[in-house]
């Protein structure tokens, strides 16, 4: 049975890079008819685990990455929280001490640091001298009588080489002489990541450890612990990390200022913040930016678009196929096609995937997707009026690919505000109306034509304007800009005849009258 796992720490953030790792684990398990687990690395007792974990679990659910065992699901290997598995870890520590694969060490931090600095000064690899190692209870008692506190370290070999056949990176060699006697249990009795991870992987019967490249250096110490405990080794696969935009440096959730120097990244971030502000989200750079999955959910991206893009960050089927259904992802995924080189996160490329998925979405689903944004912005009541569906459908159809993410519907707010509440872009109003008296005169004339146009639909309205332009002997540009500002308050937008038809005769006339009155008042 193929069993993979992803082990998030309860930080409250679901990082794009972490999702890519979880996705590859999920795909591999589904491809082989196996199981995907979530395990929570919550050994830091200072955190509110439940509150911090919820956004992570919600993010996975939103993305459609389901887990077979773990939090809120349970399973035969529970508990799935490291904080609840201390007794199991203690048993492992005792076995390692009894076998001589680990030892109690009473060195003070400054003493180990002094050895480290001496090795650096002498330009040699630092290897702890083990001078404060206690191999007997009597030795431990003697050190304790000096006021020292003991930790438990693994006793790694000092010669030979560990060879790992990594499913992504191939043959990897680790000289034992370069490895340290890492601490696996603190003086207070709590156990550290390396021990806990090995024990959990064994207890949960993990067959494949598929994780980020930065964990490659952890492999020797974890293999040593597993072998010392008599555990069969899982197969290892170390994925290339997700790099910063246009870089080969690993992307971090805490370097937003640096990423905003990238034009595409800034464009996506600014769009998201604008939408967040409109719907009343309280945001900060730390918790709301394009490195965090919650950003994309709140802005209105489609989960399938994000998953499809992340699939291609470090994996490819061929040199041309980009769009994959979930079933196609599962059917085609293999670790053999994972690249070794870091994959640079391209925010504009993600946008292009989002556009493709959004454009392919049936209109009924698109309406359901954008409606909550209008409600959260206070533009439509909840429940919505009975005419909301048709108007929203008409706006979405007319807007076309202008609506790239669900939150972009807020750029069409002019269709959902009362006529007397329409806000004007002052620069557009000045240019197209105040500074263009000839256009205002034409607008007044065309207003009378609009009052009698029948039916008030796109073809008839287009014909009416063309006839008006011909009769007046003018160019269409002499009126359409003024008309658009009067109707929408903005200088740009989608088709003018669509705009008139969606607003309807009554609102169109009322808005023209209001714009003319505003001019007269100024």
Coordinates of C-alpha atoms in Angstrom, one line a residue, residues 22 66 113 128 259 261 286 345 410 505:
X22 CA 1.2 18.3 -0.5
X66 CA -8.6 15.5 0.7
X113 CA 29.8 26.5 20.7
X128 CA 31.5 17.2 18.7
X259 CA 8.7 40.3 -4.2
X261 CA 9.7 44.7 -6.8
X286 CA 2.1 38.8 6.8
X345 CA 6.8 31.1 -9.1
X410 CA -16.5 44.8 -7.9
X505 CA -34.1 53.1 -20.1

